[in-house]
Amino acid sequence: MKEFTRERMPFQWAIIQTDLGTALERLGEQTSDPARLEEAITTFREALRELTRKHAPHQWAIIQTELGTALQELGKGESGMAHLEEAVAAYREALQEIDRAHVPLKWAGIQNILGRALEKLGARETGTARLEEAVEAYREALQEFNEERAPYYRQDAQESLERVQALLSRKAQADTSSGK
């Protein structure tokens, strides 16, 4: 990275950092290595310092999504909820810049992974608010993931929606049984 230094070419440097962060996230996911995931998170955050929302909103949103994915992956292996909550925040930030009308499948993809993060949070909580938010995110994704354009993603989102609805049903039955 001698040619694309942060000082000389900050935009190109940030793009390379994003690619590095993506590689670190995938490596951390495949090897279940939290250190790689933390390194990916740091790398994405550094890239976001150069590719700002104001100057490169679409690219900024893509990096926010990648950051959310790394945070979600790290949060999966932890008992706490802080990283999952950060992932939700990153996805929601990204959705503010990704225009559903112009890039509907990208928008739906972010809705789908937002649903996953909310589902993981909801499964760890006693209440149902996060699970209900997950249902809404999956339903939003399904509006764009149709059989013609994205059959695999449609099936994945539909299965996720059904899984969350079943979890909500079990929680409701448990609350009824316990007299809540």
PDB file of C-alpha atoms in Angstrom, residues 43-129:
ATOM      1  CA  THR A  43     -10.366  -1.604   9.595  1.00  0.00           C
ATOM      2  CA  PHE A  44     -13.932  -0.737   8.559  1.00  0.00           C
ATOM      3  CA  ARG A  45     -14.097   2.062  11.115  1.00  0.00           C
ATOM      4  CA  GLU A  46     -10.862   3.525   9.786  1.00  0.00           C
ATOM      5  CA  ALA A  47     -12.192   3.374   6.229  1.00  0.00           C
ATOM      6  CA  LEU A  48     -15.341   5.193   7.369  1.00  0.00           C
ATOM      7  CA  ARG A  49     -13.191   8.054   8.645  1.00  0.00           C
ATOM      8  CA  GLU A  50     -12.090   8.708   5.061  1.00  0.00           C
ATOM      9  CA  LEU A  51     -15.180   7.696   3.097  1.00  0.00           C
ATOM     10  CA  THR A  52     -17.672   9.886   4.896  1.00  0.00           C
ATOM     11  CA  ARG A  53     -21.418   9.896   4.533  1.00  0.00           C
ATOM     12  CA  LYS A  54     -21.269  13.455   3.218  1.00  0.00           C
ATOM     13  CA  HIS A  55     -18.702  12.835   0.474  1.00  0.00           C
ATOM     14  CA  ALA A  56     -19.451   9.254  -0.592  1.00  0.00           C
ATOM     15  CA  PRO A  57     -22.877   8.269   0.793  1.00  0.00           C
ATOM     16  CA  HIS A  58     -23.345   5.047  -1.182  1.00  0.00           C
ATOM     17  CA  GLN A  59     -19.843   3.750  -0.473  1.00  0.00           C
ATOM     18  CA  TRP A  60     -20.226   4.817   3.160  1.00  0.00           C
ATOM     19  CA  ALA A  61     -23.428   2.761   3.387  1.00  0.00           C
ATOM     20  CA  ILE A  62     -21.705  -0.283   1.885  1.00  0.00           C
ATOM     21  CA  ILE A  63     -18.938  -0.038   4.486  1.00  0.00           C
ATOM     22  CA  GLN A  64     -21.538   0.411   7.242  1.00  0.00           C
ATOM     23  CA  THR A  65     -23.148  -2.809   6.045  1.00  0.00           C
ATOM     24  CA  GLU A  66     -19.806  -4.633   6.098  1.00  0.00           C
ATOM     25  CA  LEU A  67     -19.131  -3.238   9.569  1.00  0.00           C
ATOM     26  CA  GLY A  68     -22.526  -4.499  10.693  1.00  0.00           C
ATOM     27  CA  THR A  69     -21.765  -7.948   9.326  1.00  0.00           C
ATOM     28  CA  ALA A  70     -18.456  -8.139  11.220  1.00  0.00           C
ATOM     29  CA  LEU A  71     -20.115  -6.889  14.412  1.00  0.00           C
ATOM     30  CA  GLN A  72     -22.929  -9.410  14.025  1.00  0.00           C
ATOM     31  CA  GLU A  73     -20.502 -12.268  13.473  1.00  0.00           C
ATOM     32  CA  LEU A  74     -18.520 -11.259  16.568  1.00  0.00           C
ATOM     33  CA  GLY A  75     -21.736 -10.891  18.572  1.00  0.00           C
ATOM     34  CA  LYS A  76     -22.923 -14.374  17.608  1.00  0.00           C
ATOM     35  CA  GLY A  77     -20.156 -15.943  19.649  1.00  0.00           C
ATOM     36  CA  GLU A  78     -20.647 -13.766  22.711  1.00  0.00           C
ATOM     37  CA  SER A  79     -23.145 -13.920  25.513  1.00  0.00           C
ATOM     38  CA  GLY A  80     -23.538 -10.144  25.627  1.00  0.00           C
ATOM     39  CA  MET A  81     -25.572  -8.081  23.219  1.00  0.00           C
ATOM     40  CA  ALA A  82     -23.416  -4.978  22.649  1.00  0.00           C
ATOM     41  CA  HIS A  83     -21.930  -6.074  19.319  1.00  0.00           C
ATOM     42  CA  LEU A  84     -25.311  -7.215  18.015  1.00  0.00           C
ATOM     43  CA  GLU A  85     -26.822  -3.869  18.994  1.00  0.00           C
ATOM     44  CA  GLU A  86     -23.978  -2.095  17.185  1.00  0.00           C
ATOM     45  CA  ALA A  87     -24.649  -4.261  14.128  1.00  0.00           C
ATOM     46  CA  VAL A  88     -28.317  -3.250  14.149  1.00  0.00           C
ATOM     47  CA  ALA A  89     -27.306   0.415  14.371  1.00  0.00           C
ATOM     48  CA  ALA A  90     -24.847   0.032  11.470  1.00  0.00           C
ATOM     49  CA  TYR A  91     -27.469  -1.629   9.259  1.00  0.00           C
ATOM     50  CA  ARG A  92     -30.036   1.042  10.060  1.00  0.00           C
ATOM     51  CA  GLU A  93     -27.521   3.754   9.214  1.00  0.00           C
ATOM     52  CA  ALA A  94     -26.768   2.061   5.893  1.00  0.00           C
ATOM     53  CA  LEU A  95     -30.470   1.824   5.061  1.00  0.00           C
ATOM     54  CA  GLN A  96     -30.735   5.593   5.350  1.00  0.00           C
ATOM     55  CA  GLU A  97     -28.427   5.945   2.341  1.00  0.00           C
ATOM     56  CA  ILE A  98     -29.363   2.920   0.233  1.00  0.00           C
ATOM     57  CA  ASP A  99     -32.320   3.942  -1.895  1.00  0.00           C
ATOM     58  CA  ARG A 100     -34.894   1.195  -2.246  1.00  0.00           C
ATOM     59  CA  ALA A 101     -36.118   2.586  -5.562  1.00  0.00           C
ATOM     60  CA  HIS A 102     -32.647   2.614  -7.151  1.00  0.00           C
ATOM     61  CA  VAL A 103     -31.039  -0.511  -5.671  1.00  0.00           C
ATOM     62  CA  PRO A 104     -33.936  -2.625  -4.404  1.00  0.00           C
ATOM     63  CA  LEU A 105     -32.014  -5.890  -4.049  1.00  0.00           C
ATOM     64  CA  LYS A 106     -29.177  -4.253  -2.093  1.00  0.00           C
ATOM     65  CA  TRP A 107     -31.781  -2.569   0.118  1.00  0.00           C
ATOM     66  CA  ALA A 108     -33.586  -5.886   0.636  1.00  0.00           C
ATOM     67  CA  GLY A 109     -30.297  -7.622   1.426  1.00  0.00           C
ATOM     68  CA  ILE A 110     -29.577  -5.135   4.185  1.00  0.00           C
ATOM     69  CA  GLN A 111     -33.130  -5.559   5.506  1.00  0.00           C
ATOM     70  CA  ASN A 112     -32.536  -9.309   5.578  1.00  0.00           C
ATOM     71  CA  ILE A 113     -29.286  -9.105   7.563  1.00  0.00           C
ATOM     72  CA  LEU A 114     -30.868  -6.508   9.838  1.00  0.00           C
ATOM     73  CA  GLY A 115     -33.565  -9.094  10.476  1.00  0.00           C
ATOM     74  CA  ARG A 116     -30.909 -11.648  11.412  1.00  0.00           C
ATOM     75  CA  ALA A 117     -29.273  -9.328  13.921  1.00  0.00           C
ATOM     76  CA  LEU A 118     -32.640  -8.431  15.442  1.00  0.00           C
ATOM     77  CA  GLU A 119     -33.558 -12.117  15.568  1.00  0.00           C
ATOM     78  CA  LYS A 120     -30.367 -12.938  17.481  1.00  0.00           C
ATOM     79  CA  LEU A 121     -31.030 -10.104  19.932  1.00  0.00           C
ATOM     80  CA  GLY A 122     -34.676 -11.111  20.323  1.00  0.00           C
ATOM     81  CA  ALA A 123     -33.762 -14.719  21.024  1.00  0.00           C
ATOM     82  CA  ARG A 124     -31.603 -13.545  23.940  1.00  0.00           C
ATOM     83  CA  GLU A 125     -34.191 -11.194  25.418  1.00  0.00           C
ATOM     84  CA  THR A 126     -37.282 -12.064  27.405  1.00  0.00           C
ATOM     85  CA  GLY A 127     -39.514  -9.624  25.524  1.00  0.00           C
ATOM     86  CA  THR A 128     -40.649  -9.802  21.924  1.00  0.00           C
ATOM     87  CA  ALA A 129     -39.978  -6.292  20.586  1.00  0.00           C
TER      88      ALA A 129
END
